Coordinates of C-alpha atoms and ligand atoms in Angstrom, one line a residue:
M197 CA 95.1 79.1 123.8
T198 CA 93.0 81.4 121.6
T199 CA 92.4 81.3 118.0
S200 CA 91.2 84.3 116.0
E201 CA 90.3 84.7 112.4
V202 CA 91.7 88.1 111.3
S203 CA 89.9 90.0 108.6
P204 CA 89.8 93.8 108.5
A205 CA 86.4 95.4 108.1
P206 CA 85.5 96.6 104.7
R207 CA 86.6 100.2 104.4
T208 CA 84.7 103.1 102.8
L209 CA 86.2 106.4 101.6
W210 CA 84.8 107.9 104.8
H211 CA 86.6 105.2 106.9
I212 CA 90.0 105.6 105.3
T213 CA 90.1 109.4 105.8
G214 CA 89.7 108.6 109.6
G215 CA 92.9 109.9 111.1
Q216 CA 93.3 112.8 108.7
R217 CA 90.0 114.5 108.8
L218 CA 91.4 117.5 110.8
Y219 CA 93.8 118.2 107.9
Y220 CA 90.9 117.9 105.4
L221 CA 88.9 120.3 107.6
G222 CA 91.9 122.7 107.7
A223 CA 92.2 122.4 103.9
I224 CA 88.5 123.1 103.3
L225 CA 88.6 126.1 105.8
A226 CA 91.6 127.4 104.0
L227 CA 89.8 127.1 100.8
G228 CA 86.8 128.9 102.2
L229 CA 89.0 131.8 103.4
S230 CA 90.7 131.9 100.1
N231 CA 87.3 132.1 98.3
L232 CA 86.2 134.8 100.7
F233 CA 89.3 136.9 99.8
M234 CA 89.1 136.1 96.1
F235 CA 85.4 136.9 96.0
G236 CA 86.1 140.3 97.5
A237 CA 87.9 141.3 94.3
P238 CA 84.9 141.4 91.9
L239 CA 83.0 143.5 94.4
V240 CA 85.9 146.0 94.5
G241 CA 85.7 146.1 90.7
K242 CA 81.9 146.6 90.7
Y243 CA 82.2 149.6 93.0
A244 CA 85.1 151.1 90.9
I245 CA 83.1 150.8 87.7
D246 CA 79.9 152.2 89.2
M247 CA 81.9 155.1 90.6
V248 CA 83.6 155.9 87.3
V249 CA 80.4 155.6 85.3
A250 CA 78.6 158.0 87.6
S251 CA 81.7 160.1 88.3
D252 CA 80.5 160.0 91.9
L253 CA 83.1 159.2 94.6
G254 CA 80.1 158.6 96.9
L255 CA 79.3 155.3 95.0
G256 CA 82.7 153.8 95.9
I257 CA 83.6 151.6 98.9
P258 CA 83.4 154.1 101.8
V259 CA 86.9 153.4 103.2
L260 CA 88.5 153.7 99.8
S261 CA 86.5 156.8 99.0
W262 CA 87.6 158.4 102.2
L263 CA 91.2 157.6 101.6
A264 CA 91.0 158.8 98.0
K265 CA 89.5 162.1 99.2
L266 CA 92.7 162.8 101.2
N267 CA 94.5 163.2 97.9
G268 CA 92.4 166.3 97.1
N269 CA 92.2 166.9 93.3
H270 CA 93.3 163.5 92.2
A271 CA 90.7 161.6 94.3
M272 CA 89.1 159.7 91.4
M273 CA 92.5 158.5 90.1
T274 CA 93.6 157.7 93.6
Y275 CA 90.4 155.6 94.1
L276 CA 91.2 153.6 91.1
W277 CA 94.8 152.9 92.3
L278 CA 93.5 152.0 95.7
S279 CA 91.0 149.6 94.0
A280 CA 93.7 148.0 92.0
A281 CA 95.9 147.6 95.2
A282 CA 92.9 146.1 97.1
T283 CA 92.1 143.7 94.3
L284 CA 95.8 142.6 94.2
S285 CA 96.0 142.2 98.0
L286 CA 92.8 140.3 98.2
T287 CA 93.9 137.9 95.5
A288 CA 97.3 137.5 97.0
I289 CA 95.9 136.6 100.5
G290 CA 93.5 134.2 98.8
A291 CA 96.5 132.6 97.0
V292 CA 98.2 132.0 100.4
F293 CA 95.2 130.2 101.7
Q294 CA 95.1 128.2 98.4
Y295 CA 98.6 127.1 99.1
M296 CA 97.7 126.1 102.7
R297 CA 94.8 124.1 101.2
G298 CA 97.1 122.3 98.8
R299 CA 99.6 121.5 101.5
W300 CA 97.2 120.1 104.0
A301 CA 95.2 118.1 101.5
A302 CA 98.5 116.6 100.1
R303 CA 99.6 115.8 103.7
A304 CA 96.3 114.1 104.5
S305 CA 96.2 112.1 101.2
E306 CA 99.8 111.0 101.3
A307 CA 99.3 109.8 104.9
I308 CA 96.1 107.9 104.0
V309 CA 97.7 106.3 100.9
R310 CA 100.8 105.2 102.8
W311 CA 98.6 103.6 105.4
V312 CA 96.5 101.8 102.8
R313 CA 99.6 100.5 101.0
N314 CA 101.1 99.2 104.3
Q315 CA 97.8 97.6 105.2
L316 CA 97.6 95.9 101.9
F317 CA 101.2 94.7 102.0
R318 CA 100.9 93.4 105.6
H319 CA 97.6 91.7 104.8
L320 CA 99.0 90.0 101.7
T321 CA 101.8 88.6 103.7
Y322 CA 99.3 87.0 106.1
L323 CA 96.9 85.6 103.6
P324 CA 96.6 81.8 103.5
A325 CA 98.2 79.6 100.9
R326 CA 94.7 78.9 99.6
F327 CA 94.3 82.5 98.5
Y328 CA 97.5 82.3 96.4
D329 CA 96.3 79.1 94.8
H330 CA 93.9 81.1 92.8
A331 CA 95.3 84.6 92.9
D332 CA 96.7 86.3 89.8
T333 CA 99.9 88.1 90.7
G334 CA 99.6 90.7 87.9
D335 CA 96.1 91.6 89.2
L336 CA 97.4 91.9 92.8
V337 CA 100.2 94.2 91.6
Q338 CA 97.7 96.3 89.7
R339 CA 95.5 96.6 92.8
C340 CA 98.5 97.6 95.0
N341 CA 99.9 100.1 92.5
S342 CA 97.3 101.5 90.1
D343 CA 94.3 101.3 92.3
V344 CA 96.1 102.9 95.2
E345 CA 97.3 105.7 92.9
T346 CA 93.7 106.3 91.7
L347 CA 92.8 106.6 95.3
R348 CA 95.7 109.0 96.0
V349 CA 94.7 111.3 93.1
F350 CA 91.1 111.5 94.4
L351 CA 92.2 112.2 98.0
A352 CA 94.8 114.7 97.1
K353 CA 92.7 117.0 95.0
D354 CA 89.1 115.9 94.6
V355 CA 88.0 115.7 98.2
V356 CA 88.8 119.3 98.6
D357 CA 87.4 120.2 95.2
I358 CA 84.0 118.8 96.2
G359 CA 84.2 120.9 99.4
R360 CA 85.2 123.9 97.3
A361 CA 82.2 123.6 94.9
L362 CA 79.8 123.3 97.9
L363 CA 81.5 126.3 99.6
L364 CA 81.3 128.3 96.4
I365 CA 77.6 127.8 96.1
I366 CA 77.1 128.5 99.8
T367 CA 79.2 131.7 99.9
V368 CA 78.4 133.2 96.4
S369 CA 74.6 132.6 96.4
P370 CA 73.9 135.0 99.3
V371 CA 76.2 137.7 97.7
L372 CA 74.3 137.3 94.4
F373 CA 70.9 137.6 96.1
W374 CA 72.2 140.6 98.0
L375 CA 73.3 142.3 94.8
D376 CA 70.0 141.6 92.8
T377 CA 67.4 138.9 93.5
R378 CA 66.1 138.6 89.9
L379 CA 69.5 138.3 88.3
A380 CA 70.6 135.9 91.0
M381 CA 67.7 133.6 90.1
V382 CA 68.6 133.8 86.4
S383 CA 72.3 133.1 87.3
L384 CA 71.5 129.8 89.1
L385 CA 68.8 128.7 86.6
L386 CA 70.9 126.0 84.8
I387 CA 73.1 125.0 87.7
P388 CA 70.8 122.2 89.0
L389 CA 70.8 120.8 85.4
L390 CA 74.6 120.9 85.4
I391 CA 74.7 119.0 88.7
V392 CA 72.1 116.4 87.7
F393 CA 73.9 115.8 84.4
A394 CA 77.3 115.5 86.2
Y395 CA 75.8 112.9 88.6
M396 CA 74.3 110.8 85.8
F397 CA 77.6 110.9 84.0
F398 CA 79.4 109.8 87.2
M399 CA 77.1 106.8 87.6
R400 CA 77.7 105.7 83.9
L401 CA 81.4 106.3 84.1
K402 CA 81.9 104.3 87.3
A403 CA 80.7 101.1 85.6
I404 CA 83.0 101.8 82.6
F405 CA 86.0 102.5 84.8
L406 CA 85.5 99.1 86.5
I407 CA 85.7 97.4 83.1
T408 CA 88.7 99.5 82.1
D409 CA 90.5 98.8 85.3
E410 CA 90.0 95.1 84.9
A411 CA 91.2 95.2 81.4
E412 CA 94.3 97.0 82.6
A413 CA 94.8 94.3 85.3
E414 CA 94.6 91.6 82.6
M415 CA 97.2 93.4 80.5
T416 CA 99.5 93.7 83.5
A417 CA 99.0 90.0 84.3
V418 CA 100.2 89.0 80.8
L419 CA 103.1 91.4 81.1
Q420 CA 104.1 90.1 84.5
E421 CA 103.7 86.5 83.6
N422 CA 105.8 86.9 80.5
L423 CA 108.6 88.8 82.2
T424 CA 108.7 86.2 85.0
G425 CA 108.7 83.4 82.5
I426 CA 110.7 85.1 79.7
R427 CA 113.2 82.2 79.5
V428 CA 110.4 79.6 79.0
V429 CA 108.8 81.9 76.4
R430 CA 112.1 82.1 74.5
A431 CA 112.9 78.4 74.9
F432 CA 109.6 77.4 73.4
A433 CA 109.9 80.2 70.8
R434 CA 106.5 81.6 71.9
Q435 CA 107.4 85.2 71.4
A436 CA 105.0 85.7 68.5
Y437 CA 102.1 84.0 70.3
E438 CA 102.7 85.9 73.5
T439 CA 103.1 89.2 71.6
E440 CA 99.7 88.6 70.0
K441 CA 98.2 87.7 73.3
F442 CA 99.5 90.9 74.9
A443 CA 98.4 93.0 71.9
A444 CA 94.9 91.6 72.2
K445 CA 94.8 92.6 75.9
N446 CA 96.3 96.0 75.1
D447 CA 93.7 96.6 72.4
A448 CA 90.9 95.7 74.8
F449 CA 92.3 98.1 77.3
R450 CA 92.7 100.8 74.7
D451 CA 89.1 100.3 73.5
H452 CA 87.7 100.6 77.0
H453 CA 89.9 103.6 77.8
H454 CA 88.8 105.2 74.5
H455 CA 85.2 104.7 75.4
M456 CA 85.8 106.4 78.7
I457 CA 87.5 109.4 76.9
Q458 CA 84.7 109.6 74.4
L459 CA 82.2 109.9 77.3
M460 CA 84.4 112.6 78.9
G461 CA 84.3 114.4 75.6
I462 CA 80.5 114.3 75.5
Y463 CA 80.5 115.5 79.1
W464 CA 82.8 118.5 78.5
G465 CA 80.8 119.4 75.3
V466 CA 77.4 119.4 77.1
S467 CA 78.7 121.1 80.3
D468 CA 80.4 123.8 78.3
T469 CA 77.2 124.5 76.3
L470 CA 75.2 124.7 79.5
A471 CA 77.8 127.0 81.1
I472 CA 77.9 129.3 78.1
L473 CA 74.1 129.2 77.9
Q474 CA 74.0 130.3 81.5
M475 CA 76.5 133.2 80.9
G476 CA 74.4 134.2 77.9
L477 CA 71.2 134.2 79.9
V478 CA 72.8 136.5 82.6
L479 CA 74.3 138.8 80.0
F480 CA 70.9 139.0 78.1
A481 CA 68.7 139.6 81.2
G482 CA 71.4 141.8 82.9
A483 CA 71.8 144.0 79.8
G484 CA 68.1 144.5 79.7
W485 CA 68.0 145.5 83.4
V486 CA 71.0 147.8 83.0
G487 CA 69.1 149.4 80.1
D488 CA 66.0 150.1 82.2
G489 CA 68.3 151.3 85.0
S490 CA 67.2 148.7 87.6
I491 CA 70.8 147.5 88.0
T492 CA 74.2 149.1 87.5
V493 CA 76.9 148.1 85.0
G494 CA 79.1 147.3 88.0
T495 CA 76.5 144.9 89.3
L496 CA 76.4 143.1 85.9
F497 CA 80.2 143.0 85.9
A498 CA 80.2 141.4 89.4
F499 CA 77.6 138.9 88.3
L500 CA 79.5 137.8 85.3
T501 CA 82.7 137.5 87.2
Y502 CA 81.1 135.5 90.0
L503 CA 79.4 133.2 87.4
T504 CA 82.8 132.5 85.8
M505 CA 84.1 131.7 89.2
I506 CA 81.2 129.3 90.0
L507 CA 80.8 127.7 86.6
W508 CA 84.4 126.5 86.3
P509 CA 84.5 124.4 89.5
L510 CA 80.9 123.2 88.8
R511 CA 82.0 122.0 85.3
E512 CA 85.0 120.5 87.0
M513 CA 82.6 118.5 89.1
G514 CA 82.3 116.1 86.1
R515 CA 86.0 115.3 86.4
V516 CA 85.9 115.3 90.1
L517 CA 82.9 112.9 90.1
T518 CA 84.7 110.8 87.5
D519 CA 87.7 110.5 89.8
A520 CA 85.3 109.8 92.7
G521 CA 83.8 107.0 90.6
K522 CA 87.3 105.6 89.9
A523 CA 88.2 105.9 93.5
V524 CA 85.1 104.1 94.7
V525 CA 85.9 101.2 92.2
A526 CA 89.6 101.3 93.2
L527 CA 88.7 101.1 96.9
E528 CA 86.3 98.2 96.2
R529 CA 89.2 96.3 94.5
I530 CA 91.5 97.1 97.4
N531 CA 88.7 95.9 99.7
D532 CA 88.5 92.6 97.8
I533 CA 91.9 91.9 99.1
L534 CA 91.4 93.3 102.6
N535 CA 88.2 91.3 103.0
E536 CA 90.1 88.0 102.5
R537 CA 90.5 86.3 105.7
E538 CA 94.1 86.2 107.1
E539 CA 95.5 82.9 108.3
S540 CA 94.0 82.1 111.7
R541 CA 96.2 83.1 114.5
T542 CA 96.9 80.8 117.4
R543 CA 98.8 82.3 120.3
H544 CA 100.3 79.2 121.7
H545 CA 104.0 79.8 121.2
P546 CA 106.3 77.5 123.2
V547 CA 109.4 79.4 124.2
R548 CA 111.9 76.6 123.4
R549 CA 113.1 75.2 120.1
A550 CA 111.2 72.0 119.2
E551 CA 112.9 68.7 119.8
G552 CA 111.6 67.5 116.4
R553 CA 109.2 64.7 117.2
I554 CA 106.4 64.4 114.7
D555 CA 103.3 62.2 115.1
V556 CA 100.8 62.0 112.3
E557 CA 97.6 60.0 113.0
H558 CA 94.8 59.2 110.6
V559 CA 95.1 62.4 108.6
S560 CA 93.0 62.8 105.5
F561 CA 93.1 66.0 103.5
G562 CA 92.0 67.7 100.3
Y563 CA 92.7 71.1 98.8
T564 CA 89.1 71.3 97.8
P565 CA 86.1 70.0 99.8
H566 CA 85.1 66.4 99.1
Y567 CA 88.2 65.6 97.1
H568 CA 90.8 64.0 99.3
I569 CA 94.5 64.0 98.2
L570 CA 95.7 62.2 101.4
H571 CA 93.8 59.3 102.9
D572 CA 94.3 58.1 106.4
I573 CA 98.0 58.9 106.8
S574 CA 99.8 57.8 110.0
F575 CA 103.5 57.9 110.8
S576 CA 105.9 59.0 113.5
V577 CA 109.4 60.4 113.4
A578 CA 111.6 60.6 116.6
P579 CA 113.9 63.6 117.2
G580 CA 117.1 63.2 115.1
E581 CA 115.6 60.5 112.9
T582 CA 115.7 60.7 109.1
L583 CA 112.5 59.8 107.3
A584 CA 112.2 59.5 103.6
L585 CA 109.0 59.8 101.5
V586 CA 109.0 58.2 98.0
G587 CA 106.3 57.6 95.5
P588 CA 105.2 58.6 92.0
P589 CA 104.5 62.2 91.1
G590 CA 101.3 63.5 92.6
A591 CA 101.2 60.9 95.3
G592 CA 100.8 63.5 98.0
K593 CA 104.4 63.7 99.5
S594 CA 104.7 67.5 99.3
T595 CA 101.2 67.8 100.6
V596 CA 102.3 66.1 103.8
V597 CA 105.0 68.8 104.2
R598 CA 102.6 71.6 103.5
L599 CA 100.4 70.3 106.3
L600 CA 103.4 70.0 108.7
L601 CA 104.2 73.7 107.9
R602 CA 100.6 74.7 108.6
L603 CA 100.3 76.2 105.1
Y604 CA 97.0 74.3 105.0
D605 CA 95.0 73.1 107.9
Y606 CA 93.9 69.5 108.2
E607 CA 90.4 68.8 109.4
Q608 CA 90.5 65.0 109.9
G609 CA 93.1 63.3 112.1
S610 CA 95.8 64.6 114.2
I611 CA 99.4 66.0 113.7
R612 CA 101.5 66.6 116.7
L613 CA 104.8 68.4 117.1
D614 CA 106.6 67.3 120.2
G615 CA 103.3 66.0 121.4
L616 CA 101.4 69.3 120.9
E617 CA 98.6 69.4 118.4
L618 CA 99.8 71.4 115.4
R619 CA 96.6 73.4 114.9
T620 CA 96.9 74.8 118.4
L621 CA 100.4 76.1 117.8
D622 CA 101.3 79.5 116.5
R623 CA 102.0 79.2 112.8
Q624 CA 105.1 81.4 113.1
Y625 CA 106.5 79.1 115.8
V626 CA 105.8 76.0 113.7
R627 CA 107.5 77.5 110.6
Q628 CA 110.5 78.6 112.6
Q629 CA 111.1 75.0 113.6
F630 CA 111.4 74.0 110.0
G631 CA 114.1 74.5 107.4
V632 CA 112.6 73.6 104.0
V633 CA 114.5 73.3 100.7
L634 CA 112.4 72.9 97.6
Q635 CA 113.1 71.6 94.2
E636 CA 112.9 75.1 92.8
P637 CA 114.0 77.3 95.7
F638 CA 113.2 81.0 95.8
L639 CA 116.3 83.2 96.1
Y640 CA 116.3 86.9 96.6
S641 CA 117.8 89.2 94.1
K642 CA 120.8 90.0 96.3
T643 CA 124.3 88.6 97.0
I644 CA 125.0 85.0 97.9
R645 CA 125.8 86.2 101.4
G646 CA 122.6 88.2 101.7
N647 CA 120.7 85.1 100.7
L648 CA 122.4 82.9 103.2
L649 CA 121.8 85.4 106.0
V650 CA 118.1 85.1 105.4
G651 CA 118.4 81.8 107.2
Q652 CA 120.0 83.4 110.3
P653 CA 120.7 87.2 110.1
G654 CA 123.3 87.1 112.9
A655 CA 125.3 84.1 111.6
T656 CA 129.0 84.2 112.3
H657 CA 131.7 83.7 109.7
T658 CA 132.4 80.1 111.0
E659 CA 128.7 79.2 110.9
L660 CA 128.4 80.5 107.3
G661 CA 131.5 78.5 106.4
E662 CA 130.2 75.3 107.9
A663 CA 126.7 75.7 106.3
V664 CA 128.2 76.2 102.8
Q665 CA 130.6 73.3 103.3
H666 CA 127.8 70.9 104.4
A667 CA 125.7 72.0 101.4
A668 CA 128.7 71.4 99.1
I669 CA 128.5 74.9 97.6
D670 CA 131.8 76.1 99.1
A671 CA 133.9 75.4 96.1
D672 CA 131.4 77.1 93.7
I673 CA 131.3 80.2 95.9
L674 CA 135.1 80.3 95.9
S675 CA 135.2 80.0 92.1
F676 CA 133.0 83.1 91.6
P677 CA 135.1 86.3 91.1
A678 CA 133.2 88.2 93.8
G679 CA 132.8 85.1 96.1
E680 CA 130.1 85.5 98.7
E681 CA 129.4 89.0 97.4
T682 CA 128.3 87.7 94.0
L683 CA 124.8 88.9 93.0
V684 CA 122.5 86.0 92.1
G685 CA 120.1 88.0 89.9
E686 CA 116.3 87.8 90.2
R687 CA 115.3 84.5 91.7
G688 CA 118.9 83.3 91.4
V689 CA 118.9 83.2 87.6
T690 CA 122.6 83.6 87.3
L691 CA 123.2 80.3 89.2
S692 CA 122.7 76.8 87.9
G693 CA 119.8 74.7 89.1
G694 CA 122.1 72.6 91.3
Q695 CA 123.8 75.7 92.7
R696 CA 120.4 77.2 93.6
Q697 CA 119.4 74.1 95.4
R698 CA 122.7 73.9 97.3
L699 CA 122.5 77.6 98.2
A700 CA 119.0 77.1 99.5
L701 CA 120.2 74.0 101.5
A702 CA 123.0 76.1 103.1
R703 CA 120.5 78.8 104.0
A704 CA 118.3 76.2 105.6
L705 CA 121.2 74.6 107.5
L706 CA 122.2 78.0 108.8
H707 CA 118.8 78.4 110.3
Q708 CA 119.6 75.3 112.4
P709 CA 116.0 74.1 112.2
A710 CA 114.6 71.4 114.5
I711 CA 113.3 69.7 111.3
L712 CA 115.0 69.8 108.0
V713 CA 112.9 69.1 104.9
L714 CA 114.4 68.4 101.6
D715 CA 111.6 68.3 99.1
D716 CA 113.2 66.9 95.9
A717 CA 115.9 69.4 96.9
L718 CA 118.9 67.4 95.4
S719 CA 117.3 66.6 92.1
A720 CA 119.6 68.9 90.2
V721 CA 122.7 67.8 92.0
D722 CA 125.1 65.2 90.5
T723 CA 125.4 61.9 92.4
G724 CA 128.9 62.7 93.7
T725 CA 127.9 66.0 95.2
E726 CA 124.7 64.4 96.5
Q727 CA 126.7 61.8 98.3
R728 CA 128.9 64.6 99.9
I729 CA 125.8 66.4 101.1
L730 CA 124.2 63.2 102.4
D731 CA 127.4 62.4 104.3
A732 CA 127.5 65.9 105.8
L733 CA 123.8 65.6 106.8
D734 CA 124.6 62.2 108.3
K735 CA 127.2 63.8 110.6
R736 CA 124.5 66.3 111.7
R737 CA 122.0 63.6 112.4
G738 CA 121.6 64.3 116.1
N739 CA 121.0 68.0 115.4
Q740 CA 117.7 67.8 113.6
T741 CA 114.9 65.5 112.4
T742 CA 115.2 65.2 108.6
I743 CA 112.5 64.5 106.1
V744 CA 113.7 63.7 102.6
I745 CA 111.4 63.6 99.6
A746 CA 113.1 62.2 96.5
H747 CA 112.8 60.1 93.4
R748 CA 116.4 59.0 93.5
L749 CA 117.1 55.9 95.6
S750 CA 120.5 57.1 96.5
S751 CA 118.9 60.1 98.4
V752 CA 116.6 57.9 100.5
M753 CA 118.2 54.5 101.0
H754 CA 120.1 55.6 104.1
A755 CA 117.1 57.0 105.8
D756 CA 116.0 55.4 109.1
R757 CA 112.6 54.7 107.6
I758 CA 111.1 55.0 104.2
L759 CA 107.4 55.6 103.5
V760 CA 106.2 54.7 100.1
F761 CA 103.2 56.8 98.9
D762 CA 100.8 55.9 96.2
A763 CA 97.7 57.9 95.3
G764 CA 97.6 59.6 98.7
R765 CA 98.1 56.5 100.8
I766 CA 101.1 55.0 102.6
V767 CA 101.5 51.6 100.9
Q768 CA 104.8 50.5 102.4
S769 CA 106.9 51.5 105.3
G770 CA 110.3 50.3 106.6
S771 CA 114.1 50.5 106.1
H772 CA 115.7 50.2 102.7
E773 CA 116.9 46.6 103.4
T774 CA 113.4 45.5 104.5
L775 CA 111.6 47.1 101.7
A776 CA 114.0 46.0 99.0
E777 CA 113.2 42.4 99.9
Q778 CA 109.4 42.8 100.0
M779 CA 107.4 42.5 96.8
G780 CA 106.0 45.9 96.1
P781 CA 106.5 49.4 94.6
Y782 CA 109.8 50.0 96.4
R783 CA 111.4 46.9 95.1
N784 CA 110.2 47.8 91.6
L785 CA 111.8 51.2 92.1
C786 CA 115.1 49.5 93.1
Q787 CA 114.9 47.2 90.1
I788 CA 114.2 50.0 87.6
Q789 CA 116.9 52.3 89.1
G790 CA 119.4 49.5 89.5
H791 CA 118.8 48.6 85.8
L792 CA 119.2 52.2 84.8
D793 CA 122.4 52.5 86.8
T794 CA 123.8 49.3 85.2
E795 CA 123.0 50.7 81.7
I796 CA 124.6 54.0 82.6
D797 CA 127.8 52.2 83.9
R798 CA 127.9 50.2 80.7
D799 CA 127.5 53.3 78.5
M800 CA 130.2 55.1 80.5
Q801 CA 132.6 52.1 80.1
R802 CA 132.0 51.9 76.3
F803 CA 132.5 55.7 76.0
N804 CA 135.8 55.5 78.0
L805 CA 137.0 52.6 75.8
E806 CA 136.1 54.4 72.6
T807 CA 137.9 57.6 73.8
I808 CA 141.0 55.7 74.7
S809 CA 141.2 53.7 71.4
Ligands
ATP996 N1 97.5 74.0 95.8 C1 96.9 72.9 95.3 N2 95.6 73.0 95.0 C2 94.9 71.9 94.5 N3 95.5 70.7 94.3 C3 96.8 70.6 94.5 C4 97.6 71.7 95.1 N4 98.9 71.3 95.2 C5 98.9 70.0 94.8 N5 97.7 69.6 94.4 C6 97.4 68.3 93.9 O1 97.6 67.4 95.0 C7 98.2 66.2 94.5 C8 99.4 65.8 95.3 O2 100.4 66.8 95.0 P1 101.8 66.8 95.8 O3 102.5 68.0 95.4 O4 101.6 66.6 97.2 O5 102.5 65.5 95.1 P2 103.9 65.0 95.2 O6 103.8 63.5 95.6 O7 104.8 65.8 96.1 O8 104.4 65.1 93.7 P3 105.9 65.3 93.1 O9 106.7 64.1 93.4 O10 105.6 65.5 91.7 O11 106.4 66.6 93.8 C9 98.4 66.4 93.0 O12 97.4 65.7 92.3 C10 98.3 67.9 92.8 O13 97.7 68.1 91.6

C-alpha cells in the first residue's frame, strides 16, 4: 500500500511552453527570415534613389545594374522597374514567412492552453472537499476561463513579438552601422529610454492588472451566485438588492479597468513622443550630413525607413509587456489552484465488491483543528443490515457519512470497511461501494434516462424499470409526455423536490451499491410514497447495507438498529421497540411525532366532515 500526496509543481511561463518550444523556435526563425527579406526592400530603395539622383547606373545594386544595361537605351528606366519588382518580391517572400510565424505560434499557443485547461479541470476534480468548503465558484470559473484566455493571447502573439523586437535590434543595428556609424548612433539614442520606460510601465501595470482581475472575479462570482440562486432571489424579492450589489462590483471593475486604460493612454502618449523625437533627431542630423555631402539622400531614406520599422515594434513593447504582466498574473492565479494539494491517493483497491460491513471505533473528528464535531463515535453495521441515524439538526449525522465516503479523513479512531482500514483504501474504490442520495440531490441537465444511467452506464431496460419502480418514480415518468426522454433542466429544476429525490434514489439503486445511504433523502416525499419505497428497500435488504438518516420516525422505525445523535455523540442505540420504551430523546421524538400525527388525523377528519356536510 502506498500513499502519495499529489500536487503539481508551480509552473512558470517557461515551464508551460515546455513541449512547444520547437514551434516557437520555428516561429521566431520564420520571423527572422521575414525580417531579413523585408529589410532588403529599403536597401533596394536607397540604391535606386542614389542612382537616380546621381544619374549613374554604377551606383545601383550591381546585379540590377547589369540586368538593366542589357536593355540598352532604357537602362535607367529598366533599373527602376527591376527595383520595384525586387522590392515587391522581397516583401512577398517576407509575408510568406510572416504567415508561417503566425501559424506556428498559434499552433504552439493553442496546444499549451488546451493542456493548461485540461490540467486545471482534472486537478479541480481531484481537489479535496476541504478546498471546496472555502472556494468561490465564480472565482474558479474566472480563473479557468478569463485567466486562461489572457495566457492564450500572450502565448499566441506576444512571445513571438518579444523575439521579433530582439531580432529587429540585432539584425537592423549592424546594417545601420554599416550604412553610417554617426547616424546609426543618433538613430539608437532614445531607444534605451523607450525600453526602460516600457519596463517601468510593465511593472506598474502588473499590479493594477491583478486588482482588476480580482475585481472581475468578484463580479463574476455575484453573477454566478445570482444565476444559480435566481429562484431564491425572486422568492425573497431581492432583485433590487442584488442588482445594486452587482452594480457596485461592476463599478469597481470599471474603475480599475479605466485606471488601466488611462495608464495605457499615458504610455502611448509618451512613447509616441519619444518615437517622433527619435525620427526628428535622425531627420535633423541626417539632413545636415546630406547637406555637407557626407551621406547620400538614399542613405537617409534607408535610415528613416528602418527607424519606422524598428520604432513600431518597440513602441508595441509597451502593449506586449502589458500582456506579459497580465499573463504572469493570470498564471499565478492558475497556479494558486494547481498548487492546492489533491486528495491523497491510496493504491489499495480490492478487486471485489465490498460486502458492506462497517466498523467505526472511537472516531472523533472536526472540520477545523481543535474543534470536534464528532466525539468518540463507535458503531458497527453487518452486511445487509439497515442502520438509522436520528438526532437534531447539526448533530453530526451527515458528517459520519462524509467520513465513510472518505470526503474528509479522520485522524482519531478507526473506520473499517469489510475489516479494512478505510484510510488505506483507494478513495475511488470506497466511493464506488456507496450509493448516496442526498436531501438536495444534484441532477445533470440532461434527460431522465441520461441521469439514471449515471448510476450504471450499461444498465439494461429491465434494470432501469426495476430501479424506477423501487424508487416509486415509475408513475411520474410515465405521466411525462416524453417519458424517460424528458429533459430535467439545470439541476433538475423542472422536477418537484420529491421527484428529484426519487430520481436520485433510482440512480443510486441502479448503481447496485454495497452500501446505500439515504441522507434525509425522503424528506420531500409524501408518507404513502415513502412507505412504498421503504417496502421496496425492505425486499432488497439482503442486497446491500443501508444507512438511513431521517427526521421522520416512519423512515427509521423499521431499521435493525437506530443510533440517536446529539451534539456529535451517540446518546442512544437500539431498535425502535427498545428505544421507544426507554426514557430519552428517542422517546421524546416518538411522543412529539405521535402527537403531531394525532393532530393531523384529527384535522383531516374534521376537514372531511366539513366537506361532506
Ligand atoms: N464543510 C463543513 N465545514 C465546517 N463545518 C461543517 C461543515 N459541514 C458541516 N459542518 C458543521 O458540522 C456540524 C454537523 O453537521 P452535519 O451536517 O453533520 O449535521 P447533521 O446532523 O447531518 O444535520 P442535519 O440533520 O441538519 O442534516 C454542524 O454544526 C455544521 O455546521
